Short mmCIF file of C-alpha atoms and ligand atoms in Angstrom, two decimals:
data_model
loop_
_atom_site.label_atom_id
_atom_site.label_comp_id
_atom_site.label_asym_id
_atom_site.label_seq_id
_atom_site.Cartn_x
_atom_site.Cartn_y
_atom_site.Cartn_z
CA UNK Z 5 109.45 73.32 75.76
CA UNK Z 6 106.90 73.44 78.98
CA UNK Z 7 103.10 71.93 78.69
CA UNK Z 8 100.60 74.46 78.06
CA UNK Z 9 99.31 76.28 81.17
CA UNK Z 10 96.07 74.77 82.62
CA UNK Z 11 92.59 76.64 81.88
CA UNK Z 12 92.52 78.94 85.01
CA UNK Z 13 88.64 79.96 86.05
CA UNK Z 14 86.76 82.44 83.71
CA UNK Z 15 87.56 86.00 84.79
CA UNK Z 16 90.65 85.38 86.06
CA UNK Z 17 92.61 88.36 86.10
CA UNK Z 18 96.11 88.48 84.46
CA UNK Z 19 98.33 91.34 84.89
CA UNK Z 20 101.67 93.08 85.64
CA UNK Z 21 103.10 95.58 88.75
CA UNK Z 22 105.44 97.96 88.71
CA UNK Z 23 105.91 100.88 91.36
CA UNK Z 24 106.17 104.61 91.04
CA UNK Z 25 110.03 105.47 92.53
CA UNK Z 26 111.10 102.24 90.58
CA UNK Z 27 110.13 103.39 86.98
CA UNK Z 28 109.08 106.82 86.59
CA UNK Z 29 111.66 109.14 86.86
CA UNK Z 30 111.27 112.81 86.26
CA UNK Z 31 111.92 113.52 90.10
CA UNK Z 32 111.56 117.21 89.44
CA UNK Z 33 108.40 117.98 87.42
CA UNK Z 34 105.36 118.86 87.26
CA UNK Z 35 105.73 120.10 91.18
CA UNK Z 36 106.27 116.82 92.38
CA UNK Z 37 108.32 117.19 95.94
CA UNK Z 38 110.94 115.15 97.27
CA UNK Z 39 110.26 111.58 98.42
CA UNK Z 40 112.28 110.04 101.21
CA UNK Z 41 113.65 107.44 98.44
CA UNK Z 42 114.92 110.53 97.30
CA UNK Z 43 116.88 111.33 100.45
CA UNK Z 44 118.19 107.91 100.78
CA UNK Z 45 119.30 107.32 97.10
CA UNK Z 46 121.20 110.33 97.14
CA UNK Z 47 122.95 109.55 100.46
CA UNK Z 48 126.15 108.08 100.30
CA UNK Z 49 126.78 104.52 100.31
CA UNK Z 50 122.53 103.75 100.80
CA UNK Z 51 122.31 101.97 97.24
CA UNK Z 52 124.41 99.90 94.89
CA UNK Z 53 126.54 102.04 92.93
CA UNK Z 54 125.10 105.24 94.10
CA UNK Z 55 122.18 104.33 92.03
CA UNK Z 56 118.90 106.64 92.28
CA UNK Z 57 115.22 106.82 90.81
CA UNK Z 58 116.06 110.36 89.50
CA UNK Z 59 115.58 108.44 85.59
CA UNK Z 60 114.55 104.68 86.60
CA UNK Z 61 113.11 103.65 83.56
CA UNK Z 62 111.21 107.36 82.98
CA UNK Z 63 107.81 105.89 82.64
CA UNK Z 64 106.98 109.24 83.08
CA UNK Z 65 107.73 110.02 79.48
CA UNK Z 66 107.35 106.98 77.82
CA UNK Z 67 104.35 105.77 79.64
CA UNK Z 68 102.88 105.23 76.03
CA UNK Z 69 105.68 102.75 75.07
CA UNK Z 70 104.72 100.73 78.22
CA UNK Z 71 101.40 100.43 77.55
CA UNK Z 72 101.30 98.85 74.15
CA UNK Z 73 103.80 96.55 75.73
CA UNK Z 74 101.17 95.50 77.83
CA UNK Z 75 98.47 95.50 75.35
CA UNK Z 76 101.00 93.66 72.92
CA UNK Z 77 101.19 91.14 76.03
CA UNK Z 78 97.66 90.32 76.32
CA UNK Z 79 97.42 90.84 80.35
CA UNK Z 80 93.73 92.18 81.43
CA UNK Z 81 95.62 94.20 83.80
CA UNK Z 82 97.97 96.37 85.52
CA UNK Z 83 99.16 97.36 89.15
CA UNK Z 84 101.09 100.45 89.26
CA UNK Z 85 101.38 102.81 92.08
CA UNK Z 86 100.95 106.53 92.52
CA UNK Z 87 103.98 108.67 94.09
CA UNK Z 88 102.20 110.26 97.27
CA UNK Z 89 104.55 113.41 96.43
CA UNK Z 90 103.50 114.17 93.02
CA UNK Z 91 99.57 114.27 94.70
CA UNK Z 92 100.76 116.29 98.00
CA UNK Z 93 104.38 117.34 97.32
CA UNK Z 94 104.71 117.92 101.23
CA UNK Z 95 102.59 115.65 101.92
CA UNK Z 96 99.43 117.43 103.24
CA UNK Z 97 96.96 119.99 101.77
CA UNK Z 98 96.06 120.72 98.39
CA UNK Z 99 96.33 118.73 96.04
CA UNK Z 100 98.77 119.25 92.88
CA UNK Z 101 96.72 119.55 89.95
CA UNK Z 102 99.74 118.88 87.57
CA UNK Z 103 100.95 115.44 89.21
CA UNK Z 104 97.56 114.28 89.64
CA UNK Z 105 96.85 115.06 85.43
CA UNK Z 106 100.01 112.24 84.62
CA UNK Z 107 98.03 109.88 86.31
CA UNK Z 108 94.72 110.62 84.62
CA UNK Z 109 96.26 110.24 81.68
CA UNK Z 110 97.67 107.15 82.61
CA UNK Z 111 94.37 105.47 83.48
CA UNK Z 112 92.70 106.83 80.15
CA UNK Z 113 95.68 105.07 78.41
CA UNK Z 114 95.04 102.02 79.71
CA UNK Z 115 91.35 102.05 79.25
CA UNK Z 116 91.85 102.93 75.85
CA UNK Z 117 93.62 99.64 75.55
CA UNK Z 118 90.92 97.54 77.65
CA UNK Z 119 93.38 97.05 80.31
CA UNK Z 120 92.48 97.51 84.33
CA UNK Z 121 93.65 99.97 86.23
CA UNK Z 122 94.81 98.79 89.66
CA UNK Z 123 96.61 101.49 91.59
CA UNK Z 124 98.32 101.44 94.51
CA UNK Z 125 98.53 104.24 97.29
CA UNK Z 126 101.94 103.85 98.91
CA UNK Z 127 104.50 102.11 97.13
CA UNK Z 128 106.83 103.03 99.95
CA UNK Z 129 107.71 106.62 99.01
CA UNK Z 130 106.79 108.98 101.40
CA UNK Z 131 106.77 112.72 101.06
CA UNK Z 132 110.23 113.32 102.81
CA UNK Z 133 108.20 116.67 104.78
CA UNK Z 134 106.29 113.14 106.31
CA UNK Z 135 109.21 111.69 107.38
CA UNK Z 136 110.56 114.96 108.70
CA UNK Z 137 107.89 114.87 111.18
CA UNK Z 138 108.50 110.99 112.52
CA UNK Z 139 107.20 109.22 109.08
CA UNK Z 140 105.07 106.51 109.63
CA UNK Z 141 106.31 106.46 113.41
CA UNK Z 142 104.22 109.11 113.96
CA UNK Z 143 99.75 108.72 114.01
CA UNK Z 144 99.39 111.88 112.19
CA UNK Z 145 100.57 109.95 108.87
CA UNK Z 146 97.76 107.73 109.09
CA UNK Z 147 95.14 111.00 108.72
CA UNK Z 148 97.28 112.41 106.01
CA UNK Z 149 97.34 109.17 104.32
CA UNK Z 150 93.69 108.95 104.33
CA UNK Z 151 93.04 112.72 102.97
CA UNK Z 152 95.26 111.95 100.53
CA UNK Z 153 93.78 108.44 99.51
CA UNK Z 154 90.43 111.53 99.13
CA UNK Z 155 92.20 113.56 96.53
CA UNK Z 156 92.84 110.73 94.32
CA UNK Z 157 89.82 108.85 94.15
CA UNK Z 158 87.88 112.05 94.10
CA UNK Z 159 90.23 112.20 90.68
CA UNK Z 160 90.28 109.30 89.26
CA UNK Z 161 87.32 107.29 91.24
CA UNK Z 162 85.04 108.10 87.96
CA UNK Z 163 87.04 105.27 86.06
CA UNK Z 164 89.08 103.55 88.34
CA UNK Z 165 87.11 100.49 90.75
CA UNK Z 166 89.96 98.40 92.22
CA UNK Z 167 92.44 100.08 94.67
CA UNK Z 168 95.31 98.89 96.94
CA UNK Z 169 95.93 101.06 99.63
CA UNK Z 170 99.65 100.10 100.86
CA UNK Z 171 102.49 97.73 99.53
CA UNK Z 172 104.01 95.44 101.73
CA UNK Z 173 103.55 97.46 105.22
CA UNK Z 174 105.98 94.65 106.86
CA UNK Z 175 108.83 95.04 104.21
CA UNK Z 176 108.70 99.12 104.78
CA UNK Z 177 108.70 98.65 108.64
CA UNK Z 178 111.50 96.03 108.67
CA UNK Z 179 113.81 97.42 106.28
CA UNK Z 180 112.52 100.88 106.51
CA UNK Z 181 112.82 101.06 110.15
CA UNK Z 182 114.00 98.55 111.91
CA UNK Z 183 117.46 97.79 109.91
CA UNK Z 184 117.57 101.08 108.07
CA UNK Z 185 118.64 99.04 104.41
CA UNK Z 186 115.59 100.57 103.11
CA UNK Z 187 114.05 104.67 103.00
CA UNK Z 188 113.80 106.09 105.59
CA UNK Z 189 116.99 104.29 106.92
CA UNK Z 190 116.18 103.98 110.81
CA UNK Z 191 117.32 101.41 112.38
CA UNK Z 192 115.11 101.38 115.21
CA UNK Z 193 114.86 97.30 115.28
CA UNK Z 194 111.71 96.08 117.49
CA UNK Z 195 111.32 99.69 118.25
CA UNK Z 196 110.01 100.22 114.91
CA UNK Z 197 106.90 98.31 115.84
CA UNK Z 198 104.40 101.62 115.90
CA UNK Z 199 105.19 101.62 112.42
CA UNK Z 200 102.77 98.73 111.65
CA UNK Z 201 100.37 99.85 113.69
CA UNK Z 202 100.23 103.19 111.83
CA UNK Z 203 100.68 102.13 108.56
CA UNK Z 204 97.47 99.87 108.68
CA UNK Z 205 95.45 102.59 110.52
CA UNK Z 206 96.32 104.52 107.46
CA UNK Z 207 95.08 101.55 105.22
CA UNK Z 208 92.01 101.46 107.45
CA UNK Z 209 91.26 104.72 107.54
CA UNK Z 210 91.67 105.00 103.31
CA UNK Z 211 89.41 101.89 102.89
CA UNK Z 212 87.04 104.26 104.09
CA UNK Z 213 87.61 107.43 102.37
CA UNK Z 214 87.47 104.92 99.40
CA UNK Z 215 84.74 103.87 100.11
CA UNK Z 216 83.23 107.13 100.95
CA UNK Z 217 84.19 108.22 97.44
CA UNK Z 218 82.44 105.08 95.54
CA UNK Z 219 85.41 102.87 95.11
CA UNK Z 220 83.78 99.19 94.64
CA UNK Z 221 86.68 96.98 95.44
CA UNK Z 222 89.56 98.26 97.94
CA UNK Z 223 92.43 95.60 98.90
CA UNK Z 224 95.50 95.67 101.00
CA UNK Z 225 99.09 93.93 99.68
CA UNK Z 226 101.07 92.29 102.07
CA UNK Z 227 104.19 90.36 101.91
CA UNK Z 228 103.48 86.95 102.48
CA UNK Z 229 105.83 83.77 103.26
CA UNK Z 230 105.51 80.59 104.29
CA UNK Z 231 107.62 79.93 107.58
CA UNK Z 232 109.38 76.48 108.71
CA UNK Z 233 111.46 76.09 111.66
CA UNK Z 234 115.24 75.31 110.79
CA UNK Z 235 114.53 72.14 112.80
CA UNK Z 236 112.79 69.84 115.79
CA UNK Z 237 113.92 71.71 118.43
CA UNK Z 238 111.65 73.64 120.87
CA UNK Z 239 114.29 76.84 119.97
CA UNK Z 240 113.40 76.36 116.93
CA UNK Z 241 109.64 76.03 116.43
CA UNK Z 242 109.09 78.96 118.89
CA UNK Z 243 111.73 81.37 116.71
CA UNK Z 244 109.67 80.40 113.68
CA UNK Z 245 106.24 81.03 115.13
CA UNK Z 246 107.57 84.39 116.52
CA UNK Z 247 108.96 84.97 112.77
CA UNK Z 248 105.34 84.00 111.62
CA UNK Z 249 103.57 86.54 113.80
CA UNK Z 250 105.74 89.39 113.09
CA UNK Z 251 106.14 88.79 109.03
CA UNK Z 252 102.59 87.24 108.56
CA UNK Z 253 99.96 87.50 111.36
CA UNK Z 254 100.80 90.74 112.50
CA UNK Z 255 99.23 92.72 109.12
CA UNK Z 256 96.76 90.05 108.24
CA UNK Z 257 95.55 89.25 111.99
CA UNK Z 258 94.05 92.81 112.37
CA UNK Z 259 92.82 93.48 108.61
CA UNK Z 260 91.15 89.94 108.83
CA UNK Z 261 90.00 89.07 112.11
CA UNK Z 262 90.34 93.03 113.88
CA UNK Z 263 93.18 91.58 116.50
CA UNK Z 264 96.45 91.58 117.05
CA UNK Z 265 98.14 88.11 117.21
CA UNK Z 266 99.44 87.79 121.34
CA UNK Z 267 102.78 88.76 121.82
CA UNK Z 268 102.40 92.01 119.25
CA UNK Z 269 98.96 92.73 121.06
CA UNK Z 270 101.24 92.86 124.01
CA UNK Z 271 103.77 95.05 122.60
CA UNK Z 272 101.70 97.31 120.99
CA UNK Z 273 99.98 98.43 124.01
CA UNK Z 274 98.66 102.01 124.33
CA UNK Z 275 99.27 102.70 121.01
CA UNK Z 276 96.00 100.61 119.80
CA UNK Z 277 93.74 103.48 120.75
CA UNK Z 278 90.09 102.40 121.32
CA UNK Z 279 88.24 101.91 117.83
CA UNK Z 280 91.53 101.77 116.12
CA UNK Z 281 91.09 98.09 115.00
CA UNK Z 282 87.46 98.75 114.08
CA UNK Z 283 88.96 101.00 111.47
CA UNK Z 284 91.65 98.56 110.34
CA UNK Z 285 89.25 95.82 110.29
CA UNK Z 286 87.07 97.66 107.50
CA UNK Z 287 85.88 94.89 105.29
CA UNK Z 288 88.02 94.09 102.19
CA UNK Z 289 86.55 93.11 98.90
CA UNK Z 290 90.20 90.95 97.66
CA UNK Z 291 93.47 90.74 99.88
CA UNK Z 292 96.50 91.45 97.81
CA UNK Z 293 99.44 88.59 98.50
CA UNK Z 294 103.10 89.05 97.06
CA UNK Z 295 104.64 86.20 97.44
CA UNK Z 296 108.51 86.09 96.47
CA UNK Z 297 109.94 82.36 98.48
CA UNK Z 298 109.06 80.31 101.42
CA UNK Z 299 111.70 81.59 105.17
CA UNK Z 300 113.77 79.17 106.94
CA UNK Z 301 113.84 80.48 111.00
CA UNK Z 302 116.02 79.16 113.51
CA UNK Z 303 116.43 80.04 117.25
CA UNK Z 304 118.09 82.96 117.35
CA UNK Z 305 122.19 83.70 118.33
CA UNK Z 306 123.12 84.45 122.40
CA UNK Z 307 124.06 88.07 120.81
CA UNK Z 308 120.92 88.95 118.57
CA UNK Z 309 118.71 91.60 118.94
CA UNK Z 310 115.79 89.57 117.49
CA UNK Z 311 114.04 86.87 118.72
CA UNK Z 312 114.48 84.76 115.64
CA UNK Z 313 117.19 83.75 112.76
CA UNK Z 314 117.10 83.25 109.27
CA UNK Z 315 118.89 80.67 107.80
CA UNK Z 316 119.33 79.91 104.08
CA UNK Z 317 117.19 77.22 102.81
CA UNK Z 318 119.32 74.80 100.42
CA UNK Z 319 118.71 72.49 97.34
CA UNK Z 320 116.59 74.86 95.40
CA UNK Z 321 117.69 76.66 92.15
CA UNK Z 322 118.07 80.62 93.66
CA UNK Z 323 117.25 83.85 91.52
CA UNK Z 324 120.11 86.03 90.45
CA UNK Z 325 119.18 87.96 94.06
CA UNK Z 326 119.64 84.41 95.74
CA UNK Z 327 116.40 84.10 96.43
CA UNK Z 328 114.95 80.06 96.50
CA UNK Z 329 113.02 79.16 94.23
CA UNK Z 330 109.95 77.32 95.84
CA UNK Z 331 106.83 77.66 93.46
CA UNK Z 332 105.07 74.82 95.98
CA UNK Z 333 105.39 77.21 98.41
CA UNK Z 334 102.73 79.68 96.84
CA UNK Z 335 100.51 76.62 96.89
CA UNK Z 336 101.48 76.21 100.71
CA UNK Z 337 100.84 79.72 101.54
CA UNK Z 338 97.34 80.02 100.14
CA UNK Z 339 95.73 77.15 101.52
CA UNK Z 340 97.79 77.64 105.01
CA UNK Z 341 95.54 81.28 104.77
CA UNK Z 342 92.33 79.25 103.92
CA UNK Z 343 92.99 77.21 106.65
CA UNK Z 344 94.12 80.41 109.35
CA UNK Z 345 91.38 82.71 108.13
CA UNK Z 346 88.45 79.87 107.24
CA UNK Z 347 85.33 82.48 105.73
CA UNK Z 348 87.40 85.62 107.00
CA UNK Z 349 89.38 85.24 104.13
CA UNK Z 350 88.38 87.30 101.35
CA UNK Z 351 89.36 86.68 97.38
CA UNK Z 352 92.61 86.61 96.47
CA UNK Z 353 94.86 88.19 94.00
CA UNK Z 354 98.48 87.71 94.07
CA UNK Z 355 99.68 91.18 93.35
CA UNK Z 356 103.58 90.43 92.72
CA UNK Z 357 105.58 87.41 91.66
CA UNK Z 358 108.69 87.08 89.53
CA UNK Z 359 112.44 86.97 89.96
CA UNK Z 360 115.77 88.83 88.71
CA UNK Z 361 117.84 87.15 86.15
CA UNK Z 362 121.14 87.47 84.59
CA UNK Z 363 121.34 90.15 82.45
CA UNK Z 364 120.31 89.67 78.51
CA UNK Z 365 116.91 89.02 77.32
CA UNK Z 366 117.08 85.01 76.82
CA UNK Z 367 115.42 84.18 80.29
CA UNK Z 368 114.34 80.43 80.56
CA UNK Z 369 114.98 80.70 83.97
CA UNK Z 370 112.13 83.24 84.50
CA UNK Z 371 109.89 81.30 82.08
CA UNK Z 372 110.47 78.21 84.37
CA UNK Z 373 109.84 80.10 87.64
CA UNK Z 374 106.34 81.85 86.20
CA UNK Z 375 105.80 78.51 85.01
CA UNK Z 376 105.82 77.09 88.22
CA UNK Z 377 104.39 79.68 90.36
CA UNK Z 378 101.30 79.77 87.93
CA UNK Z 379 100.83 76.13 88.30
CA UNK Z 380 101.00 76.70 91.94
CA UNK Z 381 98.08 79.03 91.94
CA UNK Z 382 95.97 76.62 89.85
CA UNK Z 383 96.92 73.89 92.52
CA UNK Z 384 95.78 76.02 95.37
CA UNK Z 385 92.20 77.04 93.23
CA UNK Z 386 91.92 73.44 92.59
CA UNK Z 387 91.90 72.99 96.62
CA UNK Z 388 89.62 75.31 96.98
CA UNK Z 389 91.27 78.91 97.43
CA UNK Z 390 89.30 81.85 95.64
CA UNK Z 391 92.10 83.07 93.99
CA UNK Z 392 91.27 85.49 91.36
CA UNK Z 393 94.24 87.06 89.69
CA UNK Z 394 98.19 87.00 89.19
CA UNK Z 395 100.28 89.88 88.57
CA UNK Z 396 104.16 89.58 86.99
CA UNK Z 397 106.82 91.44 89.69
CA UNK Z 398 107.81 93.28 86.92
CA UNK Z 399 106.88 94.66 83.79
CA UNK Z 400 110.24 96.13 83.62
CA UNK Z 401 114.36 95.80 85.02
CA UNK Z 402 113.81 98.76 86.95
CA UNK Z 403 114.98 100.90 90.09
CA UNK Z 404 115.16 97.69 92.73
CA UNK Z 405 115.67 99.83 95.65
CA UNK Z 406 118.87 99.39 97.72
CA UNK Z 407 120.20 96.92 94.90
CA UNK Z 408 120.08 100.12 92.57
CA UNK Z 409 119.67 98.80 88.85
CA UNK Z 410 121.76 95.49 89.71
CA UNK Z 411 118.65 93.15 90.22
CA UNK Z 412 116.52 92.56 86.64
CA UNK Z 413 113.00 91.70 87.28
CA UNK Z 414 111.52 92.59 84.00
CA UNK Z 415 109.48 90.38 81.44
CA UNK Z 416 111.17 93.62 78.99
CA UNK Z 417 114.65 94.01 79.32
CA UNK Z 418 115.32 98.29 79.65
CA UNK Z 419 118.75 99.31 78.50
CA UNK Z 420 119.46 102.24 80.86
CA UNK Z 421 121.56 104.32 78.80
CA UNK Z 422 119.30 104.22 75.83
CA UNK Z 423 116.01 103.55 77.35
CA UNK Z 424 115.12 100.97 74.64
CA UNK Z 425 112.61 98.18 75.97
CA UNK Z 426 113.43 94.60 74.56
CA UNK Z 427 110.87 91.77 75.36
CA UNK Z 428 112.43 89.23 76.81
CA UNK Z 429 111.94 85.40 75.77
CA UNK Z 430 109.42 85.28 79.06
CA UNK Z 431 107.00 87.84 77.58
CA UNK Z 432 106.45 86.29 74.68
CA UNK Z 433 106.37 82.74 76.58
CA UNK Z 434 103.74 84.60 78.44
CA UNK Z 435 101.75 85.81 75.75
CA UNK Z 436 101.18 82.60 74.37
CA UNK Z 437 100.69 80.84 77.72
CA UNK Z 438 97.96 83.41 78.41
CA UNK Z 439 95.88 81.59 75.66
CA UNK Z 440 95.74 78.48 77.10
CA UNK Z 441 95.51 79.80 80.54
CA UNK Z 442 92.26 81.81 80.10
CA UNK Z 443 89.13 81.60 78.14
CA UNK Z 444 88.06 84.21 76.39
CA UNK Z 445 90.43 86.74 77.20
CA UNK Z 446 88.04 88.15 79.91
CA UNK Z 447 89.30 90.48 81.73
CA UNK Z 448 86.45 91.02 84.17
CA UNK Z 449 86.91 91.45 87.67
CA UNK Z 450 84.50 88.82 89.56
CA UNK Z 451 83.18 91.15 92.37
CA UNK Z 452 81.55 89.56 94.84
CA UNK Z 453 77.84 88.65 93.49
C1 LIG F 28 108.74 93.57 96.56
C2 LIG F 28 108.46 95.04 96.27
C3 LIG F 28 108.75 95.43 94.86
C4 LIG F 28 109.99 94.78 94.29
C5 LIG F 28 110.01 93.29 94.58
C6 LIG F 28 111.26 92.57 94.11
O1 LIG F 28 108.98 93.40 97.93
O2 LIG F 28 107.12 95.33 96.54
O3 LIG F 28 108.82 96.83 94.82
O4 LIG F 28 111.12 95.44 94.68
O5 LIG F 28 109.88 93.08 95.96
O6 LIG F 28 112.29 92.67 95.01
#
C-alpha cells in the first residue's frame, strides 16, 4: 500500500501516449504507403524475433476498445501520433482522404468521451519514398514536413488545439542514423548530425503552418536526461558535457534560445542557412519532455568513434529493459531546465514516462515507478517549475521498436494472439490515485493567460 498521491495544481493535465507504427496495425489500408519502419521490420535480423508493426496492437480496428479504456481510466488526456504515410502515402502531395477520415474519427471519439486530443506529427515513421530520397538527411524533408503538418490541421484544426510536432528528434538521429539499431538503419555516426538540424527546421517550419492554420498551443517532445560524469576526472566531466550538448542542448538550445550550443554550432556549419534558426526558434506555447532515467558518461575508449562513453549506473532497481530506475532524476531534470533556460523556458508537460515489466498483469513494480516519478513532478512544481501535465509511456504492451513485442510498457496488458486488453494492477492503481492527485477532474489545458 503507497500514500495517496499529493493534490497536483488545478488543471493539471493527466494522460497517456502511444505512437502510430507501435499500435495501429493495418499496414495496408485505406491507401496508407509504406513507412520506413516498414522496411526495417521486415529486414532480416533488424528486430527481435522478426517482429513487425504489420498488427501491433491494431488500434486501427479497435480504436473504440481503447478509448473507453481511457475513459474507464479517468485521464483528461491522450497523446497519440499520426502515421505521416496514411496522410501522404509517398510522402508529398495530396493528401489521402481515406487515412486522414481514421483520424477524424479518432478525435471525435475522444471528444465524445471529454478526453484531449494531443497528436503528434512524426512518431518516427517516415514515408519510406522520404527516405528514398536521403530521409531526414536531406532539407527537402523539412518543407514536406511542414505541407504536411498543413493537411492535417487544415483537417482536424476545427477540434483539435494542442499539437506536438516531432518525437524525440535526438533518439531518431542517434539510433536512426548514427548506429542504424533504429529505421532507417544508417549508421552514419557523427555524420548523421544534418539530421538534427533538419528535423527541427521541419518542427520550425510546422509551428508555423500550425499556427497559420489556428492551432493555439504547438509543442515540441524531446528526449531528455540528466547527465553525470562517471567520475572527478577532467576526461570525464568534458565526455559528459559533450554527452549533454549532443543528447540535451543540441534540440533545446535552438528551439529555446535560437542557437546552437558551441561545438555543434561548429559542426553544423553551412548547413544553418541564414534565417534557419529564426524559424526553429518560433515561440512554443509548452515544451514536451520524455523522460525515461538519468546517463552515466565517462571519457571515452582510445578506439571509439564518439567522444563520450556510457557506463551503467548501479544500485538502482532496473526495468525489465534494464533501464535505472531514478524517479529523483525527473525532479533533477526539470529544475536543471529552469535553471539553463531561466524565463525562456516555456510550460511543461512531460509527454512520456513509464517502464516495461515482466510479463502478466500484476505490476507493483510499475505502480512503484509511476509512483515515484509522479512525486517527482510534484517536487519539481513545488520548486517552482510550471509543469502542467504527465502522460503514461504506454497505454498499451505494444510494437517497442527494435525490441519487437519483448519490452511491455502498458498500464493494459494486450495478448497478441487474441488481441484481448487486460488492465493491469497499475491502471487501476492509477485510477484511484488520479482522485487524490487532482481536483475536480479538470481537464483544462491552462494556456497561457
Ligand atoms: C521512447 C519512444 C516511445 C517508446 C518509449 C519506450 O523513446 O518515444 O516510442 O518506445 O521510448 O522505450
Amino acid at each position: 500500500m503507497v500514500d495517496p498521491l499529493p493534490l497536483f495544481p488545478d488543471g493539471f493535465l493527466f494522460g497517456c501516449s502511444t505512437a502510430s507504427y507501435q499500435i495501429e496495425g493495418a499496414v495496408h489500408e485505406d491507401g496508407r504507403g509504406r513507412s520506413i519502419w516498414d522496411t526495417f521490420s521486415h529486414t532480416e535480423g533488424r528486430t527481435l524475433n522478426g517482429d513487425t508493426g504489420d498488427v501491433a496492437c491494431d488500434h486501427y480496428h479497435r480504436y473504440p476498445e481503447d478509448i473507453a479504456l481511457l475513459a474507464d481510466l479517468g485521464v483528461g488526456a491522450y497523446r497519440f501520433s499520426i502515421a505521416w504515410p496514411r496522410v501522404q502515402p509517398t510522402g508529398s502531395g495530396m493528401p489521402n482522404r481515406a487515412g486522414l477520415d481514421f483520424y477524424d474519427r479518432l478525435v471525435d471519439a475522444l471528444l465524445e468521451k471529454g478526453i484531449v486530443p494531443v497528436p503528434t506529427l512524426f512518431h518516427w515513421d517516415l514515408p519510406q519514398a522520404l527516405e528514398d530520397r536521403g530521409g531526414w538527411l536531406n532539407r527537402d524533408t523539412a518543407s514536406y514536413f511542414a505541407d504536411y503538418a498543413s493537411h492535417v490541421v487544415t483537417r482536424l484544426g476545427d477540434r483539435v488545439r494542442r499539437w506536438i510536432t516531432l518525437n524525440e528528434p535526438i533518439v531518431h538521429m542517434a539510433q536512426g542514423y548514427a548506429y542504424g539499431s533504429h529505421a532507417p538503419g544508417r549508421t552514419l555516426m557523427l555524420d548523421a548530425l544534418p539530421v538534427a538540424h533538419h528535423q527541427l527546421l521541419g518542427h520550425g517550419l510546422a509551428a508555423r503552418a500550425l499556427r497559420a492554420a489556428g492551432a493555439s498551443e504547438v509543442m515540441i517532445t524531446n528526449n531528455c536526461t540528466p547527465v553525470q560524469p562517471a567520475g572527478e576526472d577532467a576526461g570525464d566531466v568534458t565526455a559528459a558535457a559533450v554527452y549533454d550538448a549532443f543528447h540535451n542542448r543540441l534540440f533545446n538550445d535552438p528551439v529555446l534560445l535560437g542557437s546552437y550550443p558551441g561545438f555543434l554550432a561548429d559542426a553544423l556549419g553551412d548547413l544553418v542557412r541564414d534565417g534557419d534558426l529564426a524559424v526553429i526558434s518560433t515561440p512554443l506555447d509548452a515544451l514536451g519532455i520524455n523522460y525515461y532515467n538519468p546517463t552515466q558518461v565517462g571519457a571515452p575508449g582510445e578506439d571509439s568513434p564518439l567522444p563520450f562513453e556510457l557506463q551503467p549506473i548501479e544500485g538502482y532497481p532496473t526495468t525489465a529493459f534494464g533501464w535505472p530506475v531514478v524517479p529523483s532524476g525527473l525532479t533533477d531534470l526539470l529544475t536543471g531546465l529552469r535553471e539553463t533556460y531561466g524565463e525562456a523556458l516555456p510550460p511543461i508537460h512531460i509527454t512520456e514516462n513509464g517502464c516495461s515489466t515482466a510479463p502478466g498483469v500484476h505490476d507493483q513494480f510499475r505502480v512503484d515507478y509511476l509512483d515515484g516519478h509522479l512525486r517527482a513532478v510534484h517536487d519539481a512544481i513545488a520548486a517552482g517549475v510550471d509543469v502542467r501535465g504527465y502522460f503514461v509511456w504506454s497505454l498499451l504492451d505494444n510494437f517497442e521498436w527494435a525490441e519487437g513485442y519483448s519490452q511491455r510498457f502498458g498500464l493494459v496488458e494486450v495478448d497478441f494472439d487474441t488481441q484481448v486488453r487486460t488492465p493491469r494492477d497499475s491502471y487501476r492503481w492509477l485510477q484511484s490515485a488520479l482522485l487524490t492527485a487532482r481536483r475536480g477532474g479538470s481537464a483544462a489545458w491552462p494556456g497561457p493567460g
